[in-house]
mmCIF file of C-alpha atoms and ligand atoms in Angstrom:
data_model
loop_
_atom_site.group_PDB
_atom_site.id
_atom_site.type_symbol
_atom_site.label_atom_id
_atom_site.label_comp_id
_atom_site.label_asym_id
_atom_site.label_seq_id
_atom_site.Cartn_x
_atom_site.Cartn_y
_atom_site.Cartn_z
ATOM 1 C CA ASN Z 1 116.966 92.101 27.847
ATOM 2 C CA ALA Z 2 119.267 94.094 30.098
ATOM 3 C CA ALA Z 3 122.566 93.016 28.477
ATOM 4 C CA ALA Z 4 121.307 93.886 25.009
ATOM 5 C CA ALA Z 5 119.990 97.217 26.256
ATOM 6 C CA LEU Z 6 123.358 97.992 27.812
ATOM 7 C CA HIS Z 7 125.167 96.999 24.617
ATOM 8 C CA HIS Z 8 122.783 99.148 22.629
ATOM 9 C CA ALA Z 9 123.212 102.068 24.993
ATOM 10 C CA LYS Z 10 127.013 101.850 24.802
ATOM 11 C CA HIS Z 11 126.948 101.844 21.034
ATOM 12 C CA GLU Z 12 124.635 104.804 21.011
ATOM 13 C CA GLY Z 13 127.332 106.646 22.880
ATOM 14 C CA ARG Z 14 128.274 107.513 26.379
ATOM 15 C CA ASN Z 15 125.781 110.344 26.795
ATOM 16 C CA ASN Z 16 122.906 108.135 25.936
ATOM 17 C CA PHE Z 17 123.999 105.512 28.465
ATOM 18 C CA GLN Z 18 124.175 108.177 31.145
ATOM 19 C CA TYR Z 19 120.732 109.273 30.121
ATOM 20 C CA TYR Z 20 119.304 105.779 30.787
ATOM 21 C CA ALA Z 21 121.171 105.450 34.086
ATOM 22 C CA GLY Z 22 120.015 108.906 35.077
ATOM 23 C CA GLN Z 23 116.381 107.943 34.513
ATOM 24 C CA MET Z 24 116.740 104.901 36.743
ATOM 25 C CA ASN Z 25 118.366 106.890 39.499
ATOM 26 C CA ALA Z 26 115.629 109.489 39.387
ATOM 27 C CA SER Z 27 112.873 106.926 39.887
ATOM 28 C CA ALA Z 28 114.810 105.022 42.565
ATOM 29 C CA TRP Z 29 115.448 108.329 44.296
ATOM 30 C CA ARG Z 30 111.798 109.372 44.121
ATOM 31 C CA ARG Z 31 110.773 106.046 45.565
ATOM 32 C CA LEU Z 32 113.280 106.296 48.437
ATOM 33 C CA LYS Z 33 112.115 109.827 49.225
ATOM 34 C CA LEU Z 34 108.483 108.660 49.287
ATOM 35 C CA GLU Z 35 109.395 105.777 51.591
ATOM 36 C CA THR Z 36 111.222 108.102 53.995
ATOM 37 C CA GLU Z 37 108.309 110.540 54.054
ATOM 38 C CA LEU Z 38 105.839 107.708 54.674
ATOM 39 C CA ARG Z 39 107.908 106.489 57.624
ATOM 40 C CA ARG Z 40 107.496 109.923 59.191
ATOM 41 C CA ALA Z 41 103.823 110.225 58.241
ATOM 42 C CA LEU Z 42 102.611 107.794 60.885
ATOM 43 C CA GLU Z 43 104.555 109.487 63.742
ATOM 44 C CA ARG Z 44 103.445 112.893 62.551
ATOM 45 C CA GLU Z 45 99.846 111.698 62.372
ATOM 46 C CA GLU Z 46 99.488 112.695 58.744
ATOM 47 C CA PHE Z 47 97.218 109.800 57.788
ATOM 48 C CA VAL Z 48 93.476 110.429 57.718
ATOM 49 C CA LEU Z 49 90.415 108.386 56.882
ATOM 50 C CA HIS Z 50 87.742 109.529 54.502
ATOM 51 C CA TYR Z 51 84.381 107.809 54.431
ATOM 52 C CA GLN Z 52 82.225 106.875 51.458
ATOM 53 C CA PRO Z 53 78.576 105.972 52.083
ATOM 54 C CA LYS Z 54 77.007 102.726 50.898
ATOM 55 C CA ALA Z 55 73.354 102.986 49.942
ATOM 56 C CA ASP Z 56 70.594 100.411 49.829
ATOM 57 C CA LEU Z 57 69.161 100.193 46.314
ATOM 58 C CA GLN Z 58 65.599 99.571 47.459
ATOM 59 C CA SER Z 59 65.214 102.218 50.162
ATOM 60 C CA GLY Z 60 67.789 104.666 48.797
ATOM 61 C CA LYS Z 61 69.110 105.098 52.357
ATOM 62 C CA VAL Z 62 72.648 105.091 53.675
ATOM 63 C CA VAL Z 63 73.312 101.673 55.208
ATOM 64 C CA GLY Z 64 76.970 101.977 55.971
ATOM 65 C CA MET Z 65 80.235 103.368 54.732
ATOM 66 C CA GLU Z 66 83.753 102.436 53.759
ATOM 67 C CA ALA Z 67 86.831 103.938 55.401
ATOM 68 C CA LEU Z 68 89.453 104.949 52.816
ATOM 69 C CA LEU Z 69 92.979 105.937 53.729
ATOM 70 C CA ARG Z 70 94.494 109.273 52.683
ATOM 71 C CA TRP Z 71 97.808 110.910 53.460
ATOM 72 C CA GLN Z 72 97.689 114.605 54.289
ATOM 73 C CA SER Z 73 101.241 115.571 53.399
ATOM 74 C CA ALA Z 74 102.587 119.075 54.023
ATOM 75 C CA ASP Z 75 104.498 118.955 50.726
ATOM 76 C CA ARG Z 76 102.289 116.831 48.523
ATOM 77 C CA GLY Z 77 98.802 117.759 49.681
ATOM 78 C CA LEU Z 78 96.119 115.100 50.088
ATOM 79 C CA VAL Z 79 97.513 111.885 48.592
ATOM 80 C CA ALA Z 80 95.269 108.978 47.475
ATOM 81 C CA PRO Z 81 96.180 105.380 48.430
ATOM 82 C CA GLY Z 82 96.980 104.429 44.831
ATOM 83 C CA GLU Z 83 100.122 106.562 45.226
ATOM 84 C CA PHE Z 84 101.458 104.904 48.354
ATOM 85 C CA ILE Z 85 99.693 101.676 49.452
ATOM 86 C CA SER Z 86 102.085 99.526 47.409
ATOM 87 C CA VAL Z 87 105.066 101.158 49.168
ATOM 88 C CA LEU Z 88 103.469 100.501 52.557
ATOM 89 C CA GLU Z 89 102.993 96.870 51.534
ATOM 90 C CA GLU Z 90 106.489 96.365 50.137
ATOM 91 C CA THR Z 91 108.101 97.834 53.259
ATOM 92 C CA GLY Z 92 105.827 96.199 55.822
ATOM 93 C CA MET Z 93 104.635 99.618 57.002
ATOM 94 C CA ILE Z 94 101.122 98.473 56.123
ATOM 95 C CA LEU Z 95 101.082 96.533 59.423
ATOM 96 C CA PRO Z 96 101.287 99.551 61.778
ATOM 97 C CA VAL Z 97 99.298 101.742 59.347
ATOM 98 C CA GLY Z 98 96.631 99.039 58.983
ATOM 99 C CA GLU Z 99 96.342 98.842 62.750
ATOM 100 C CA TRP Z 100 95.994 102.616 62.905
ATOM 101 C CA VAL Z 101 93.214 102.434 60.279
ATOM 102 C CA LEU Z 102 91.290 99.877 62.316
ATOM 103 C CA ARG Z 103 91.689 101.797 65.601
ATOM 104 C CA THR Z 104 90.681 105.058 63.965
ATOM 105 C CA ALA Z 105 87.596 103.527 62.336
ATOM 106 C CA CYS Z 106 86.602 102.022 65.723
ATOM 107 C CA LYS Z 107 87.018 105.386 67.496
ATOM 108 C CA GLN Z 108 85.022 107.144 64.803
ATOM 109 C CA ALA Z 109 82.270 104.519 65.009
ATOM 110 C CA CYS Z 110 82.038 105.137 68.780
ATOM 111 C CA LEU Z 111 81.841 108.898 68.202
ATOM 112 C CA TRP Z 112 79.022 108.470 65.701
ATOM 113 C CA GLN Z 113 77.199 106.063 68.004
ATOM 114 C CA ALA Z 114 77.444 108.602 70.816
ATOM 115 C CA ALA Z 115 76.211 111.301 68.435
ATOM 116 C CA GLY Z 116 72.976 109.361 67.924
ATOM 117 C CA PHE Z 117 73.649 107.064 64.968
ATOM 118 C CA PRO Z 118 73.574 103.633 66.614
ATOM 119 C CA ASP Z 119 73.182 101.702 63.372
ATOM 120 C CA ILE Z 120 76.124 102.924 61.361
ATOM 121 C CA HIS Z 121 78.702 100.454 60.224
ATOM 122 C CA ILE Z 122 82.143 101.064 58.793
ATOM 123 C CA ALA Z 123 83.965 98.756 56.395
ATOM 124 C CA VAL Z 124 87.755 98.660 56.664
ATOM 125 C CA ASN Z 125 90.114 97.489 53.894
ATOM 126 C CA LEU Z 126 92.752 94.913 54.791
ATOM 127 C CA SER Z 127 95.897 93.908 52.904
ATOM 128 C CA ALA Z 128 96.923 90.294 52.385
ATOM 129 C CA MET Z 129 100.044 90.947 54.451
ATOM 130 C CA GLN Z 130 97.976 91.798 57.520
ATOM 131 C CA PHE Z 131 96.336 88.377 57.316
ATOM 132 C CA ARG Z 132 99.691 86.675 57.311
ATOM 133 C CA GLN Z 133 100.463 87.945 60.829
ATOM 134 C CA PRO Z 134 100.203 85.221 63.427
ATOM 135 C CA ASP Z 135 96.988 85.502 65.395
ATOM 136 C CA PHE Z 136 95.612 88.354 63.319
ATOM 137 C CA ALA Z 137 92.076 87.549 64.499
ATOM 138 C CA SER Z 138 93.031 88.235 68.134
ATOM 139 C CA LEU Z 139 94.642 91.510 67.116
ATOM 140 C CA VAL Z 140 91.468 92.667 65.337
ATOM 141 C CA LEU Z 141 89.103 91.498 68.079
ATOM 142 C CA GLY Z 142 91.374 93.028 70.737
ATOM 143 C CA ILE Z 143 91.374 96.425 69.035
ATOM 144 C CA MET Z 144 87.601 96.327 68.739
ATOM 145 C CA ARG Z 145 87.034 95.451 72.389
ATOM 146 C CA GLU Z 146 89.550 98.065 73.590
ATOM 147 C CA SER Z 147 87.481 100.586 71.645
ATOM 148 C CA GLY Z 148 84.352 99.371 73.395
ATOM 149 C CA LEU Z 149 82.799 97.761 70.335
ATOM 150 C CA GLU Z 150 81.361 94.267 70.553
ATOM 151 C CA PRO Z 151 82.491 92.506 67.324
ATOM 152 C CA ALA Z 152 79.177 90.667 66.902
ATOM 153 C CA LEU Z 153 77.204 93.916 66.624
ATOM 154 C CA GLY Z 154 78.544 94.307 63.106
ATOM 155 C CA VAL Z 155 79.733 97.891 63.556
ATOM 156 C CA ILE Z 156 83.028 97.117 61.831
ATOM 157 C CA GLU Z 157 83.080 95.089 58.639
ATOM 158 C CA LEU Z 158 86.232 93.792 56.959
ATOM 159 C CA GLU Z 159 86.934 93.993 53.219
ATOM 160 C CA LEU Z 160 89.434 91.491 51.884
ATOM 161 C CA THR Z 161 90.721 90.904 48.409
ATOM 162 C CA GLU Z 162 90.912 87.674 46.479
ATOM 163 C CA THR Z 163 94.662 87.740 47.106
ATOM 164 C CA VAL Z 164 94.005 87.045 50.786
ATOM 165 C CA LEU Z 165 91.961 83.975 49.897
ATOM 166 C CA MET Z 166 94.454 82.816 47.275
ATOM 167 C CA HIS Z 167 97.013 82.281 50.019
ATOM 168 C CA ASN Z 168 94.863 79.392 50.923
ATOM 169 C CA SER Z 169 96.761 78.496 54.042
ATOM 170 C CA ALA Z 170 95.445 76.924 57.201
ATOM 171 C CA GLY Z 171 96.319 80.207 58.927
ATOM 172 C CA THR Z 172 94.085 82.298 56.645
ATOM 173 C CA LEU Z 173 91.165 79.939 57.043
ATOM 174 C CA ASP Z 174 91.654 79.861 60.810
ATOM 175 C CA THR Z 175 91.782 83.674 60.993
ATOM 176 C CA LEU Z 176 88.649 84.100 58.885
ATOM 177 C CA ARG Z 177 86.794 81.488 60.923
ATOM 178 C CA LYS Z 178 87.694 83.174 64.203
ATOM 179 C CA LEU Z 179 86.561 86.568 62.928
ATOM 180 C CA HIS Z 180 83.373 85.040 61.564
ATOM 181 C CA GLU Z 181 82.679 83.154 64.795
ATOM 182 C CA ALA Z 182 83.101 86.404 66.710
ATOM 183 C CA GLY Z 183 80.288 87.731 64.507
ATOM 184 C CA MET Z 184 82.274 89.985 62.206
ATOM 185 C CA ARG Z 185 81.082 90.527 58.661
ATOM 186 C CA LEU Z 186 83.537 89.820 55.838
ATOM 187 C CA SER Z 187 83.265 90.937 52.233
ATOM 188 C CA ILE Z 188 85.351 90.325 49.128
ATOM 189 C CA ASP Z 189 86.502 93.564 47.522
ATOM 190 C CA ASP Z 190 87.018 94.073 43.765
ATOM 191 C CA PHE Z 191 85.263 90.777 43.165
ATOM 192 C CA GLY Z 192 85.972 89.239 39.778
ATOM 193 C CA THR Z 193 89.368 90.847 39.211
ATOM 194 C CA GLY Z 194 91.588 88.405 41.136
ATOM 195 C CA TYR Z 195 92.849 84.983 40.215
ATOM 196 C CA SER Z 196 90.023 83.376 42.019
ATOM 197 C CA SER Z 197 88.880 79.861 42.257
ATOM 198 C CA LEU Z 198 85.187 80.020 43.024
ATOM 199 C CA SER Z 199 85.579 77.138 45.439
ATOM 200 C CA TYR Z 200 86.857 79.531 48.083
ATOM 201 C CA LEU Z 201 83.347 80.966 48.330
ATOM 202 C CA LYS Z 202 82.375 77.594 49.744
ATOM 203 C CA ARG Z 203 85.377 77.253 52.015
ATOM 204 C CA PHE Z 204 85.536 80.723 53.560
ATOM 205 C CA PRO Z 205 82.834 82.361 55.684
ATOM 206 C CA ILE Z 206 82.058 85.344 53.439
ATOM 207 C CA ASN Z 207 79.011 87.616 53.825
ATOM 208 C CA SER Z 208 79.076 89.743 50.695
ATOM 209 C CA LEU Z 209 80.686 90.432 47.333
ATOM 210 C CA LYS Z 210 81.675 93.868 46.097
ATOM 211 C CA ILE Z 211 81.351 93.910 42.311
ATOM 212 C CA ASP Z 212 84.457 95.621 40.965
ATOM 213 C CA GLN Z 213 83.973 99.020 39.388
ATOM 214 C CA SER Z 214 85.636 97.899 36.149
ATOM 215 C CA PHE Z 215 82.518 95.817 35.409
ATOM 216 C CA VAL Z 216 80.148 98.606 36.445
ATOM 217 C CA GLN Z 217 81.783 101.389 34.430
ATOM 218 C CA ASP Z 218 80.428 100.478 30.977
ATOM 219 C CA LEU Z 219 77.347 98.704 32.222
ATOM 220 C CA PRO Z 220 74.563 99.954 30.019
ATOM 221 C CA VAL Z 221 76.616 99.892 26.810
ATOM 222 C CA ASN Z 222 78.884 96.857 27.109
ATOM 223 C CA PRO Z 223 77.043 93.509 26.848
ATOM 224 C CA ASP Z 224 80.073 91.580 28.185
ATOM 225 C CA ASP Z 225 80.142 93.627 31.374
ATOM 226 C CA GLU Z 226 76.411 93.260 31.671
ATOM 227 C CA ALA Z 227 76.756 89.467 31.405
ATOM 228 C CA ILE Z 228 79.539 89.403 34.015
ATOM 229 C CA VAL Z 229 77.610 91.540 36.490
ATOM 230 C CA ALA Z 230 74.491 89.414 35.981
ATOM 231 C CA ALA Z 231 76.531 86.257 36.598
ATOM 232 C CA ILE Z 232 78.102 87.645 39.793
ATOM 233 C CA ILE Z 233 74.672 88.678 41.068
ATOM 234 C CA ALA Z 234 73.231 85.231 40.293
ATOM 235 C CA LEU Z 235 76.192 83.544 41.994
ATOM 236 C CA GLY Z 236 75.968 85.756 45.074
ATOM 237 C CA ARG Z 237 72.225 85.305 45.400
ATOM 238 C CA SER Z 238 72.327 81.550 45.135
ATOM 239 C CA LEU Z 239 75.022 81.460 47.832
ATOM 240 C CA GLY Z 240 73.049 83.841 50.040
ATOM 241 C CA LEU Z 241 75.617 86.638 49.853
ATOM 242 C CA GLY Z 242 75.024 90.384 49.878
ATOM 243 C CA LEU Z 243 75.926 92.240 46.671
ATOM 244 C CA ILE Z 244 77.407 95.722 46.479
ATOM 245 C CA ALA Z 245 78.257 97.480 43.227
ATOM 246 C CA GLU Z 246 81.317 99.741 43.366
ATOM 247 C CA GLY Z 247 81.989 102.849 41.326
ATOM 248 C CA VAL Z 248 78.420 103.717 40.300
ATOM 249 C CA GLU Z 249 78.588 107.061 38.541
ATOM 250 C CA THR Z 250 75.471 107.344 36.376
ATOM 251 C CA GLU Z 251 71.702 107.025 36.671
ATOM 252 C CA GLU Z 252 71.780 104.459 33.865
ATOM 253 C CA GLN Z 253 74.169 102.211 35.790
ATOM 254 C CA LEU Z 254 72.035 102.579 38.893
ATOM 255 C CA ALA Z 255 68.812 101.674 37.075
ATOM 256 C CA ARG Z 256 70.434 98.643 35.459
ATOM 257 C CA LEU Z 257 71.902 97.374 38.741
ATOM 258 C CA ARG Z 258 68.586 97.765 40.485
ATOM 259 C CA ARG Z 259 66.799 95.830 37.769
ATOM 260 C CA MET Z 260 69.445 93.105 37.943
ATOM 261 C CA GLY Z 261 68.779 92.648 41.662
ATOM 262 C CA CYS Z 262 71.879 94.168 43.218
ATOM 263 C CA ASN Z 263 71.361 95.108 46.916
ATOM 264 C CA GLN Z 264 73.653 98.035 47.554
ATOM 265 C CA MET Z 265 75.810 100.568 45.778
ATOM 266 C CA GLN Z 266 78.709 102.861 46.349
ATOM 267 C CA GLY Z 267 79.881 105.522 43.951
ATOM 268 C CA TYR Z 268 80.271 109.141 42.988
ATOM 269 C CA LEU Z 269 76.634 109.277 41.836
ATOM 270 C CA PHE Z 270 75.697 109.082 45.501
ATOM 271 C CA SER Z 271 78.764 110.564 47.182
ATOM 272 C CA ARG Z 272 82.530 110.719 46.952
ATOM 273 C CA PRO Z 273 84.563 109.690 49.995
ATOM 274 C CA VAL Z 274 84.394 112.629 52.452
ATOM 275 C CA PRO Z 275 86.168 113.626 55.688
ATOM 276 C CA ALA Z 276 84.566 112.505 58.983
ATOM 277 C CA ALA Z 277 83.095 115.951 59.718
ATOM 278 C CA GLU Z 278 81.353 116.004 56.360
ATOM 279 C CA MET Z 279 80.068 112.462 56.931
ATOM 280 C CA THR Z 280 78.609 113.599 60.268
ATOM 281 C CA TYR Z 281 76.808 116.340 58.379
ATOM 282 C CA LEU Z 282 75.549 113.824 55.791
ATOM 283 C CA LEU Z 283 74.304 111.507 58.556
ATOM 284 C CA GLN Z 284 72.510 114.370 60.307
ATOM 285 C CA ASN Z 285 70.872 115.373 57.032
ATOM 286 C CA GLY Z 286 70.341 111.832 55.782
ATOM 287 C CA GLY Z 287 67.401 112.952 53.629
ATOM 288 C CA GLY Z 288 69.678 114.987 51.407
ATOM 289 C CA LEU Z 289 71.513 111.849 50.423
ATOM 290 C CA ASP Z 290 68.518 109.952 49.127
ATOM 291 C CA LEU Z 291 68.960 108.211 45.840
ATOM 292 C CA PRO Z 292 66.457 108.883 43.132
ATOM 293 C CA LEU Z 293 63.946 106.072 43.602
ATOM 294 C CA GLU Z 294 62.599 104.200 40.639
ATOM 295 C CA GLY Z 295 59.361 105.821 39.524
HETATM 296 P P1 LIG Q 1 88.687 99.906 47.107
HETATM 297 O O1 LIG Q 1 88.664 99.354 48.467
HETATM 298 O O2 LIG Q 1 88.119 99.075 46.011
HETATM 299 O O3 LIG Q 1 87.932 101.306 47.221
HETATM 300 C C1 LIG Q 1 87.152 101.869 46.212
HETATM 301 C C2 LIG Q 1 87.912 102.948 45.467
HETATM 302 O O4 LIG Q 1 87.102 103.438 44.418
HETATM 303 C C3 LIG Q 1 88.269 104.168 46.320
HETATM 304 O O5 LIG Q 1 89.484 104.711 45.823
HETATM 305 C C4 LIG Q 1 87.104 105.115 46.010
HETATM 306 O O6 LIG Q 1 87.416 106.471 46.228
HETATM 307 C C5 LIG Q 1 86.915 104.838 44.541
HETATM 308 N N1 LIG Q 1 85.559 105.141 44.090
HETATM 309 C C6 LIG Q 1 84.409 105.123 44.802
HETATM 310 N N2 LIG Q 1 83.360 105.457 44.033
HETATM 311 C C7 LIG Q 1 83.846 105.681 42.803
HETATM 312 C C8 LIG Q 1 83.234 106.073 41.544
HETATM 313 O O7 LIG Q 1 82.044 106.258 41.428
HETATM 314 N N3 LIG Q 1 84.077 106.201 40.473
HETATM 315 C C9 LIG Q 1 85.424 105.989 40.574
HETATM 316 N N4 LIG Q 1 86.161 106.144 39.479
HETATM 317 N N5 LIG Q 1 86.021 105.615 41.735
HETATM 318 C C10 LIG Q 1 85.237 105.480 42.825
HETATM 319 P P2 LIG Q 1 90.657 105.141 46.781
HETATM 320 O O8 LIG Q 1 90.110 105.788 48.014
HETATM 321 O O9 LIG Q 1 91.644 105.889 45.967
HETATM 322 O O10 LIG Q 1 91.282 103.750 47.234
HETATM 323 C C11 LIG Q 1 91.899 102.894 46.316
HETATM 324 C C12 LIG Q 1 92.223 101.549 46.918
HETATM 325 O O11 LIG Q 1 93.219 101.680 47.939
HETATM 326 C C13 LIG Q 1 91.043 100.891 47.608
HETATM 327 O O12 LIG Q 1 90.189 100.286 46.668
HETATM 328 C C14 LIG Q 1 91.757 99.890 48.499
HETATM 329 O O13 LIG Q 1 92.121 98.757 47.758
HETATM 330 C C15 LIG Q 1 93.014 100.647 48.872
HETATM 331 N N6 LIG Q 1 92.825 101.210 50.224
HETATM 332 C C16 LIG Q 1 92.206 102.346 50.611
HETATM 333 N N7 LIG Q 1 92.248 102.499 51.948
HETATM 334 C C17 LIG Q 1 92.918 101.415 52.432
HETATM 335 C C18 LIG Q 1 93.281 100.981 53.762
HETATM 336 O O14 LIG Q 1 92.963 101.598 54.797
HETATM 337 N N8 LIG Q 1 93.975 99.801 53.837
HETATM 338 C C19 LIG Q 1 94.303 99.074 52.745
HETATM 339 N N9 LIG Q 1 94.986 97.931 52.922
HETATM 340 N N10 LIG Q 1 93.961 99.438 51.501
HETATM 341 C C20 LIG Q 1 93.279 100.598 51.347
HETATM 342 MG MG1 LIG Q 2 87.329 98.436 49.613
HETATM 343 MG MG1 LIG Q 3 86.908 97.769 45.492
HETATM 344 MG MG1 LIG Q 4 89.704 98.802 44.037
#
């Protein structure tokens, strides 16, 4: 505990104590610096979305994509969300940034529709905090309509985590119902990793489950993972839900998932997340993206 550590540090000598304190200050300082830079990032328009295609396992075709946030920092280069999402959440900055993500995905969807890809759909990740805003459904539907997208056409899909559903409040249920009634598709991200009670699958209007990449990673060699993935697929099928495997990196994983009856996949085997311009190129040359079909 802290008191014992302090006692220990004192007895080790003054220099050592300063060493510990110095370490703490350095990490607190780094964190404060990151927070300050992130506050400026939104004004300076340093956030960007990359897009990762989702492929259908039967046809091998692109059926949609997921928008993934990146921060293009002058000092740090291109920063992945793992480095900063938690700071955005702890400071509440995820609310304006999350809104920016949704608006940007809507604009991009309109651009791609105008460019001759009427069927594309983009999935957007949402944090639990966004769901706790009063009247979040109206905010989402408002942004979509301002962008000229009818929510029921399924152009924008929402990915939520089990954490959202865990806060099993009347507000969450109401928000999800409103979005669902407006025709929006909802999926559960990282399925199987949260503290989930399966009963929420009955209570909430969910369309699909994204099987977390931690179960996919060791698929052909780890019988436990294989059993878990098979169980999730069986559960999803019997509830009439779509199933997407995340983080597919090898042909062996792909073959196994296909045999197990998974519908869709996302992963480096097919494509990494890419900037919008590169996605446009991939859409125009859709054939080049085809998955190896079973033969
Ligand atoms: P996620 O939503 O589960 O997204 C999937 C993550 O797995 C992405 O990481 C993606 O780049 C990575 N990935 C995809 N295929 C593979 C693969 O084959 N192998 C491996 N090892 N990884 C793969 P990324 O882009 O770093 O995002 C991490 C997480 O940050 C996301 O996980 C999501 O929870 C969060 N995130 C990203 N964008 C947003 C956003 O706009 N809003 C919110 N609230 N969260 C976001
Ligand atoms: Mg996601
Ligand atoms: Mg995921
Ligand atoms: Mg994840």
